[in-house]
Amino acid sequence: MPALTLSNVNKHYKQKHALKSFTFTFENGIYGLLGPNGAGKSTLMNIISDNLTPDNGGEIKWNGEPISSLGAKYREILGFMPQQQSLYDTFTALRFLSYIAALKGLSKAQAKKQIPYVLKMVDLSDCAKKYIGGFSGGMKQRLLIAQALLGEPQLILLDEPTAGLDPKQRVMIRRLLEGFKEKATVIVSTHIVSDIEATANKIIILKDGEIAASGTVKELTSELPHNIEKNLENVYMHHFGDLNRDYFCED
Ligand SMILES: Nc1ncnc2c1ncn2[C@@H]1O[C@H](COP(=O)(O)OP(=O)(O)OP(=O)(O)O)[C@@H](O)[C@H]1O
Ligand SMILES: [Mg+2]
C-alpha cells in the first residue's frame, strides 16, 4: 500500500514555530485534520503538497522516496485544494479544469475524459460552460474540489473543502470522499467535526503545531472521562474547551 511518511518536519515563520517535529505515516484512507485557527493545518498541507519548504532536517517520503527527488512524478499523484485559492472569473468551469489538467500533465484525451467525470462528482455538470464569475461561493468551492480530483490522484489534500457549503453539498462531498478510501490517501482539514466523524479512518488533532492526539474516532473517544458522551466534538472540546463547565446553569 502506498504511504506518505513525515519524520521530524518543522516549520518556522520568523519567530513562530508553526509545525513542531511532525512525525506521522499516512496510508490509504481518510485522515481528518482538526485544530483551531493557527494550529498549523494549512502549514502542514502546504508542506506535504510541496508548496512550502519546511525547515532543514525533516523528511517527507512517498513510498520511501523523498518528495523533493520525485519532482513532476509527485505532482502527478497529488491532488491539492489549498485553503486560499483564487479563481479566474472570466474562465468557464471547463476552461479552468482544462488549464489545471494541462498543469498536471494530463494529455488532451485524458482531460477530455476526466473533466466531465470530476464535474459530475461535485454536481456541476450543468455549469461546465458557465463563467466562474457568475458562480456562488459554494459552487466555486466545489469547482476547487473538482480540480483536486483531476488526474486520479493517489494523494488528495483538501484544506477546508466544505467551508461555506450548504448541508446537502457537505453530505455529498462526504460521500464523494468515502469513495476514495480504498484507493487513495485523503487528508482533509475541517472545522466541522461532523464532516469527518463518520468517515475518517483516523483523526489528527493539531494544537500549536503539534499532534495533541491521533487515532480512530473510537480510540479518541475512549479516552474521554466516563461521564462525557463519546463523540468527536467532545474530544475536541476536551483538548481545547472546558468540558466540565455547565453551559445551562449560571449561578
Ligand atoms: N506566511 C506566514 N508568515 C508568518 N506566519 C505565518 C504564515 N503562515 C502562517 N503563519 C502562522 O503559522 C501558524 C499556523 O498557521 P496555519 O495557517 O497553518 O494555521 P491553520 O491551522 O491552517 O489555521 P486556520 O484554521 O485559521 O486555517 C499561525 O500562527 C500563523 O499565524
Ligand atoms: Mg488553514
mmCIF file of C-alpha atoms and ligand atoms in Angstrom:
data_model
loop_
_atom_site.group_PDB
_atom_site.id
_atom_site.type_symbol
_atom_site.label_atom_id
_atom_site.label_comp_id
_atom_site.label_asym_id
_atom_site.label_seq_id
_atom_site.Cartn_x
_atom_site.Cartn_y
_atom_site.Cartn_z
ATOM 1 C CA MET A 1 0.000 0.000 0.000
ATOM 2 C CA PRO A 2 1.379 3.464 -0.865
ATOM 3 C CA ALA A 3 2.435 5.518 2.120
ATOM 4 C CA LEU A 4 3.369 9.079 2.913
ATOM 5 C CA THR A 5 5.826 9.370 5.762
ATOM 6 C CA LEU A 6 6.749 12.556 7.555
ATOM 7 C CA SER A 7 9.583 12.437 10.054
ATOM 8 C CA ASN A 8 10.523 15.314 12.286
ATOM 9 C CA VAL A 9 9.111 18.012 9.988
ATOM 10 C CA ASN A 10 9.355 21.541 11.353
ATOM 11 C CA LYS A 11 8.370 24.961 10.059
ATOM 12 C CA HIS A 12 9.311 28.335 11.496
ATOM 13 C CA TYR A 13 7.926 31.606 10.188
ATOM 14 C CA LYS A 14 10.290 34.182 11.705
ATOM 15 C CA GLN A 15 9.558 33.798 15.444
ATOM 16 C CA LYS A 16 6.576 31.479 15.034
ATOM 17 C CA HIS A 17 7.183 27.733 15.320
ATOM 18 C CA ALA A 18 4.138 26.730 13.255
ATOM 19 C CA LEU A 19 4.870 22.997 12.901
ATOM 20 C CA LYS A 20 6.813 21.147 15.563
ATOM 21 C CA SER A 21 8.620 17.864 14.793
ATOM 22 C CA PHE A 22 5.642 16.482 12.893
ATOM 23 C CA THR A 23 6.016 12.722 12.542
ATOM 24 C CA PHE A 24 3.294 10.557 11.047
ATOM 25 C CA THR A 25 2.655 7.862 8.443
ATOM 26 C CA PHE A 26 -0.382 8.152 6.190
ATOM 27 C CA GLU A 27 -1.636 5.130 4.248
ATOM 28 C CA ASN A 28 -4.746 4.692 2.109
ATOM 29 C CA GLY A 29 -7.823 6.068 3.823
ATOM 30 C CA ILE A 30 -9.307 9.307 5.057
ATOM 31 C CA TYR A 31 -7.410 11.354 7.629
ATOM 32 C CA GLY A 32 -9.289 14.165 9.328
ATOM 33 C CA LEU A 33 -7.184 17.089 10.479
ATOM 34 C CA LEU A 34 -8.711 19.128 13.296
ATOM 35 C CA GLY A 35 -7.401 22.085 15.257
ATOM 36 C CA PRO A 36 -8.202 25.708 15.996
ATOM 37 C CA ASN A 37 -7.240 28.653 13.807
ATOM 38 C CA GLY A 38 -3.468 28.894 13.699
ATOM 39 C CA ALA A 39 -2.843 25.282 14.800
ATOM 40 C CA GLY A 40 -0.739 24.569 11.701
ATOM 41 C CA LYS A 41 -3.158 22.645 9.474
ATOM 42 C CA SER A 42 -2.545 24.692 6.331
ATOM 43 C CA THR A 43 1.180 24.832 7.042
ATOM 44 C CA LEU A 44 1.189 21.022 7.095
ATOM 45 C CA MET A 45 -0.894 20.750 3.907
ATOM 46 C CA ASN A 46 1.292 23.268 2.089
ATOM 47 C CA ILE A 47 4.413 21.382 3.108
ATOM 48 C CA ILE A 48 3.032 17.988 2.054
ATOM 49 C CA SER A 49 1.962 19.456 -1.283
ATOM 50 C CA ASP A 50 5.493 20.809 -1.765
ATOM 51 C CA ASN A 51 4.221 24.387 -1.947
ATOM 52 C CA LEU A 52 6.055 25.375 1.210
ATOM 53 C CA THR A 53 9.594 24.431 2.197
ATOM 54 C CA PRO A 54 9.957 23.012 5.690
ATOM 55 C CA ASP A 55 12.942 23.785 7.910
ATOM 56 C CA ASN A 56 16.059 21.744 7.271
ATOM 57 C CA GLY A 57 16.354 18.379 8.928
ATOM 58 C CA GLY A 58 12.975 16.718 8.445
ATOM 59 C CA GLU A 59 11.993 14.105 5.884
ATOM 60 C CA ILE A 60 8.928 13.645 3.702
ATOM 61 C CA LYS A 61 8.782 10.448 1.706
ATOM 62 C CA TRP A 62 6.279 8.981 -0.696
ATOM 63 C CA ASN A 63 6.707 5.215 -0.875
ATOM 64 C CA GLY A 64 10.132 5.568 0.641
ATOM 65 C CA GLU A 65 11.407 8.243 -1.773
ATOM 66 C CA PRO A 66 11.957 11.843 -0.673
ATOM 67 C CA ILE A 67 9.310 14.002 -2.370
ATOM 68 C CA SER A 68 11.994 16.534 -3.254
ATOM 69 C CA SER A 69 13.593 13.990 -5.578
ATOM 70 C CA LEU A 70 10.298 12.844 -7.131
ATOM 71 C CA GLY A 71 9.636 16.204 -8.840
ATOM 72 C CA ALA A 72 6.993 16.027 -11.578
ATOM 73 C CA LYS A 73 6.172 12.434 -10.653
ATOM 74 C CA TYR A 74 4.985 13.640 -7.253
ATOM 75 C CA ARG A 75 2.766 16.302 -8.840
ATOM 76 C CA GLU A 76 1.142 13.586 -10.939
ATOM 77 C CA ILE A 77 -0.003 11.587 -7.931
ATOM 78 C CA LEU A 78 -1.067 14.680 -5.972
ATOM 79 C CA GLY A 79 -4.413 16.466 -5.861
ATOM 80 C CA PHE A 80 -4.402 19.612 -3.732
ATOM 81 C CA MET A 81 -7.086 22.069 -2.795
ATOM 82 C CA PRO A 82 -5.448 24.915 -0.857
ATOM 83 C CA GLN A 83 -7.443 26.907 1.693
ATOM 84 C CA GLN A 84 -6.951 30.118 -0.200
ATOM 85 C CA GLN A 85 -7.144 29.963 -3.940
ATOM 86 C CA SER A 86 -8.244 32.488 -6.475
ATOM 87 C CA LEU A 87 -10.309 31.553 -9.486
ATOM 88 C CA TYR A 88 -10.430 33.286 -12.823
ATOM 89 C CA ASP A 89 -13.866 34.871 -13.173
ATOM 90 C CA THR A 90 -13.508 35.159 -16.940
ATOM 91 C CA PHE A 91 -12.886 31.414 -17.344
ATOM 92 C CA THR A 92 -15.657 28.885 -17.736
ATOM 93 C CA ALA A 93 -15.512 25.868 -15.400
ATOM 94 C CA LEU A 94 -14.448 23.769 -18.369
ATOM 95 C CA ARG A 95 -11.622 26.103 -19.321
ATOM 96 C CA PHE A 96 -10.401 26.289 -15.739
ATOM 97 C CA LEU A 97 -10.320 22.500 -15.402
ATOM 98 C CA SER A 98 -8.606 22.147 -18.795
ATOM 99 C CA TYR A 99 -5.988 24.599 -17.610
ATOM 100 C CA ILE A 100 -5.386 22.673 -14.369
ATOM 101 C CA ALA A 101 -5.333 19.381 -16.296
ATOM 102 C CA ALA A 102 -2.590 20.771 -18.531
ATOM 103 C CA LEU A 103 -0.611 21.960 -15.485
ATOM 104 C CA LYS A 104 -0.893 18.459 -14.033
ATOM 105 C CA GLY A 105 0.484 16.982 -17.225
ATOM 106 C CA LEU A 106 -2.694 15.235 -18.392
ATOM 107 C CA SER A 107 -2.963 14.601 -22.124
ATOM 108 C CA LYS A 108 -5.828 16.259 -24.045
ATOM 109 C CA ALA A 109 -7.554 12.886 -24.325
ATOM 110 C CA GLN A 110 -7.234 12.234 -20.588
ATOM 111 C CA ALA A 111 -8.557 15.712 -19.790
ATOM 112 C CA LYS A 112 -11.490 15.272 -22.126
ATOM 113 C CA LYS A 113 -12.423 12.065 -20.380
ATOM 114 C CA GLN A 114 -11.826 13.166 -16.813
ATOM 115 C CA ILE A 115 -13.250 16.697 -16.741
ATOM 116 C CA PRO A 116 -16.913 15.655 -17.185
ATOM 117 C CA TYR A 117 -16.297 12.948 -14.596
ATOM 118 C CA VAL A 118 -14.988 15.309 -11.879
ATOM 119 C CA LEU A 119 -17.669 17.902 -12.683
ATOM 120 C CA LYS A 120 -20.290 15.237 -12.137
ATOM 121 C CA MET A 121 -18.671 14.218 -8.854
ATOM 122 C CA VAL A 122 -19.179 17.731 -7.449
ATOM 123 C CA ASP A 123 -22.617 18.207 -9.024
ATOM 124 C CA LEU A 124 -21.515 20.869 -11.503
ATOM 125 C CA SER A 125 -22.157 19.064 -14.787
ATOM 126 C CA ASP A 126 -24.714 21.662 -15.851
ATOM 127 C CA CYS A 127 -22.281 24.501 -15.274
ATOM 128 C CA ALA A 128 -19.336 23.346 -17.413
ATOM 129 C CA LYS A 129 -19.759 26.152 -19.917
ATOM 130 C CA LYS A 130 -20.734 28.862 -17.439
ATOM 131 C CA TYR A 131 -18.385 31.621 -16.357
ATOM 132 C CA ILE A 132 -16.889 31.242 -12.890
ATOM 133 C CA GLY A 133 -17.631 34.921 -12.232
ATOM 134 C CA GLY A 134 -21.308 34.007 -12.052
ATOM 135 C CA PHE A 135 -20.797 31.115 -9.598
ATOM 136 C CA SER A 136 -21.943 31.236 -5.961
ATOM 137 C CA GLY A 137 -19.320 30.763 -3.229
ATOM 138 C CA GLY A 138 -20.310 27.117 -2.755
ATOM 139 C CA MET A 139 -20.118 26.423 -6.495
ATOM 140 C CA LYS A 140 -16.607 27.890 -6.626
ATOM 141 C CA GLN A 141 -15.674 25.753 -3.652
ATOM 142 C CA ARG A 142 -16.913 22.614 -5.410
ATOM 143 C CA LEU A 143 -15.025 23.523 -8.568
ATOM 144 C CA LEU A 144 -11.869 23.746 -6.468
ATOM 145 C CA ILE A 145 -12.582 20.279 -5.073
ATOM 146 C CA ALA A 146 -13.090 19.029 -8.654
ATOM 147 C CA GLN A 147 -9.684 20.311 -9.776
ATOM 148 C CA ALA A 148 -8.033 18.447 -6.883
ATOM 149 C CA LEU A 149 -9.582 15.201 -8.115
ATOM 150 C CA LEU A 150 -8.269 15.512 -11.668
ATOM 151 C CA GLY A 151 -5.605 13.011 -12.697
ATOM 152 C CA GLU A 152 -6.802 10.183 -10.443
ATOM 153 C CA PRO A 153 -4.519 11.299 -7.603
ATOM 154 C CA GLN A 154 -3.235 8.790 -5.072
ATOM 155 C CA LEU A 155 -2.674 11.550 -2.522
ATOM 156 C CA ILE A 156 -5.510 14.038 -2.049
ATOM 157 C CA LEU A 157 -5.101 17.063 0.216
ATOM 158 C CA LEU A 158 -8.171 19.179 0.880
ATOM 159 C CA ASP A 159 -7.785 22.219 3.120
ATOM 160 C CA GLU A 160 -11.250 23.030 4.471
ATOM 161 C CA PRO A 161 -13.120 21.772 1.404
ATOM 162 C CA THR A 162 -16.559 22.104 2.982
ATOM 163 C CA ALA A 163 -16.188 25.686 4.216
ATOM 164 C CA GLY A 164 -19.234 27.586 3.003
ATOM 165 C CA LEU A 165 -21.091 24.579 1.593
ATOM 166 C CA ASP A 166 -24.761 24.030 2.392
ATOM 167 C CA PRO A 167 -25.649 20.873 4.376
ATOM 168 C CA LYS A 168 -26.713 18.898 1.305
ATOM 169 C CA GLN A 169 -23.482 19.647 -0.528
ATOM 170 C CA ARG A 170 -21.469 18.816 2.571
ATOM 171 C CA VAL A 171 -23.100 15.404 2.726
ATOM 172 C CA MET A 172 -22.386 14.966 -0.984
ATOM 173 C CA ILE A 173 -18.688 15.785 -0.517
ATOM 174 C CA ARG A 174 -18.516 13.440 2.458
ATOM 175 C CA ARG A 175 -19.889 10.592 0.343
ATOM 176 C CA LEU A 176 -17.628 11.504 -2.533
ATOM 177 C CA LEU A 177 -14.528 11.286 -0.346
ATOM 178 C CA GLU A 178 -15.640 7.952 1.057
ATOM 179 C CA GLY A 179 -15.313 6.591 -2.467
ATOM 180 C CA PHE A 180 -11.557 7.299 -2.342
ATOM 181 C CA LYS A 181 -10.974 5.500 0.957
ATOM 182 C CA GLU A 182 -9.616 2.318 -0.566
ATOM 183 C CA LYS A 183 -7.632 3.772 -3.432
ATOM 184 C CA ALA A 184 -6.043 6.982 -2.133
ATOM 185 C CA THR A 185 -4.639 8.763 0.868
ATOM 186 C CA VAL A 186 -7.039 11.602 1.614
ATOM 187 C CA ILE A 187 -6.121 14.285 4.139
ATOM 188 C CA VAL A 188 -8.953 16.693 4.945
ATOM 189 C CA SER A 189 -8.826 19.640 7.302
ATOM 190 C CA THR A 190 -12.068 20.996 8.644
ATOM 191 C CA HIS A 191 -13.670 22.900 11.488
ATOM 192 C CA ILE A 192 -16.868 20.945 11.057
ATOM 193 C CA VAL A 193 -16.351 17.876 13.176
ATOM 194 C CA SER A 194 -19.341 16.023 11.709
ATOM 195 C CA ASP A 195 -17.754 16.216 8.246
ATOM 196 C CA ILE A 196 -15.207 13.606 9.248
ATOM 197 C CA GLU A 197 -16.574 11.888 12.337
ATOM 198 C CA ALA A 198 -18.294 9.067 10.471
ATOM 199 C CA THR A 199 -15.960 8.758 7.501
ATOM 200 C CA ALA A 200 -12.371 9.340 8.624
ATOM 201 C CA ASN A 201 -10.244 6.270 9.291
ATOM 202 C CA LYS A 202 -8.057 8.366 11.551
ATOM 203 C CA ILE A 203 -8.205 11.796 13.166
ATOM 204 C CA ILE A 204 -5.235 14.016 13.903
ATOM 205 C CA ILE A 205 -5.754 16.844 16.363
ATOM 206 C CA LEU A 206 -3.212 19.614 15.958
ATOM 207 C CA LYS A 207 -2.515 22.034 18.771
ATOM 208 C CA ASP A 208 0.086 24.779 18.464
ATOM 209 C CA GLY A 209 1.843 22.911 15.659
ATOM 210 C CA GLU A 210 1.975 19.592 17.484
ATOM 211 C CA ILE A 211 -0.087 16.406 17.382
ATOM 212 C CA ALA A 212 -2.175 16.626 20.540
ATOM 213 C CA ALA A 213 -3.914 13.334 19.767
ATOM 214 C CA SER A 214 -4.364 10.910 16.889
ATOM 215 C CA GLY A 215 -6.227 7.709 16.258
ATOM 216 C CA THR A 216 -9.585 6.340 15.224
ATOM 217 C CA VAL A 217 -12.695 8.103 16.484
ATOM 218 C CA LYS A 218 -13.230 5.124 18.759
ATOM 219 C CA GLU A 219 -9.746 5.318 20.207
ATOM 220 C CA LEU A 220 -10.029 9.057 20.805
ATOM 221 C CA THR A 221 -13.476 8.947 22.351
ATOM 222 C CA SER A 222 -12.493 6.082 24.645
ATOM 223 C CA GLU A 223 -10.056 8.464 26.348
ATOM 224 C CA LEU A 224 -12.861 10.808 27.388
ATOM 225 C CA PRO A 225 -13.914 10.936 31.026
ATOM 226 C CA HIS A 226 -16.609 8.311 31.710
ATOM 227 C CA ASN A 227 -19.391 10.833 32.290
ATOM 228 C CA ILE A 228 -18.897 12.559 28.928
ATOM 229 C CA GLU A 229 -20.772 11.472 25.811
ATOM 230 C CA LYS A 230 -18.424 9.650 23.421
ATOM 231 C CA ASN A 231 -18.325 11.812 20.333
ATOM 232 C CA LEU A 232 -15.614 13.623 18.400
ATOM 233 C CA GLU A 233 -16.882 17.087 19.255
ATOM 234 C CA ASN A 234 -16.353 16.271 22.914
ATOM 235 C CA VAL A 235 -12.837 15.020 22.128
ATOM 236 C CA TYR A 236 -12.162 18.397 20.526
ATOM 237 C CA MET A 237 -13.658 20.242 23.491
ATOM 238 C CA HIS A 238 -11.610 18.089 25.818
ATOM 239 C CA HIS A 239 -8.472 19.413 24.136
ATOM 240 C CA PHE A 240 -9.482 22.979 23.509
ATOM 241 C CA GLY A 241 -12.543 23.832 25.555
ATOM 242 C CA ASP A 242 -13.857 23.366 29.006
ATOM 243 C CA LEU A 243 -15.891 20.189 29.015
ATOM 244 C CA ASN A 244 -16.750 20.334 32.656
ATOM 245 C CA ARG A 245 -18.396 23.715 32.515
ATOM 246 C CA ASP A 246 -22.125 23.623 32.860
ATOM 247 C CA TYR A 247 -23.419 25.620 29.936
ATOM 248 C CA PHE A 248 -27.015 25.560 31.057
ATOM 249 C CA CYS A 249 -26.858 26.789 34.619
ATOM 250 C CA GLU A 250 -25.279 30.048 35.625
ATOM 251 C CA ASP A 251 -25.093 30.696 39.276
HETATM 252 N N1 LIG B 1 3.304 33.270 5.786
HETATM 253 C C1 LIG B 1 3.297 33.311 7.125
HETATM 254 N N2 LIG B 1 4.092 34.171 7.796
HETATM 255 C C2 LIG B 1 4.118 34.214 9.151
HETATM 256 N N3 LIG B 1 3.355 33.416 9.940
HETATM 257 C C3 LIG B 1 2.554 32.552 9.333
HETATM 258 C C4 LIG B 1 2.467 32.446 7.900
HETATM 259 N N4 LIG B 1 1.577 31.480 7.583
HETATM 260 C C5 LIG B 1 1.106 31.010 8.746
HETATM 261 N N5 LIG B 1 1.689 31.641 9.791
HETATM 262 C C6 LIG B 1 1.458 31.365 11.238
HETATM 263 O O1 LIG B 1 1.641 29.962 11.446
HETATM 264 C C7 LIG B 1 0.654 29.459 12.335
HETATM 265 C C8 LIG B 1 -0.099 28.308 11.675
HETATM 266 O O2 LIG B 1 -0.888 28.825 10.595
HETATM 267 P P1 LIG B 1 -1.785 27.904 9.671
HETATM 268 O O3 LIG B 1 -2.285 28.739 8.554
HETATM 269 O O4 LIG B 1 -1.010 26.693 9.324
HETATM 270 O O5 LIG B 1 -2.976 27.505 10.662
HETATM 271 P P2 LIG B 1 -4.329 26.716 10.371
HETATM 272 O O6 LIG B 1 -4.394 25.612 11.361
HETATM 273 O O7 LIG B 1 -4.432 26.370 8.946
HETATM 274 O O8 LIG B 1 -5.444 27.812 10.758
HETATM 275 P P3 LIG B 1 -6.917 28.089 10.107
HETATM 276 O O9 LIG B 1 -7.861 27.179 10.829
HETATM 277 O O10 LIG B 1 -7.153 29.520 10.500
HETATM 278 O O11 LIG B 1 -6.860 27.888 8.641
HETATM 279 C C9 LIG B 1 -0.216 30.646 12.732
HETATM 280 O O12 LIG B 1 0.265 31.160 13.954
HETATM 281 C C10 LIG B 1 0.024 31.643 11.630
HETATM 282 O O13 LIG B 1 -0.126 32.953 12.099
HETATM 283 MG MG MG B 2 -5.726 26.822 7.485
#
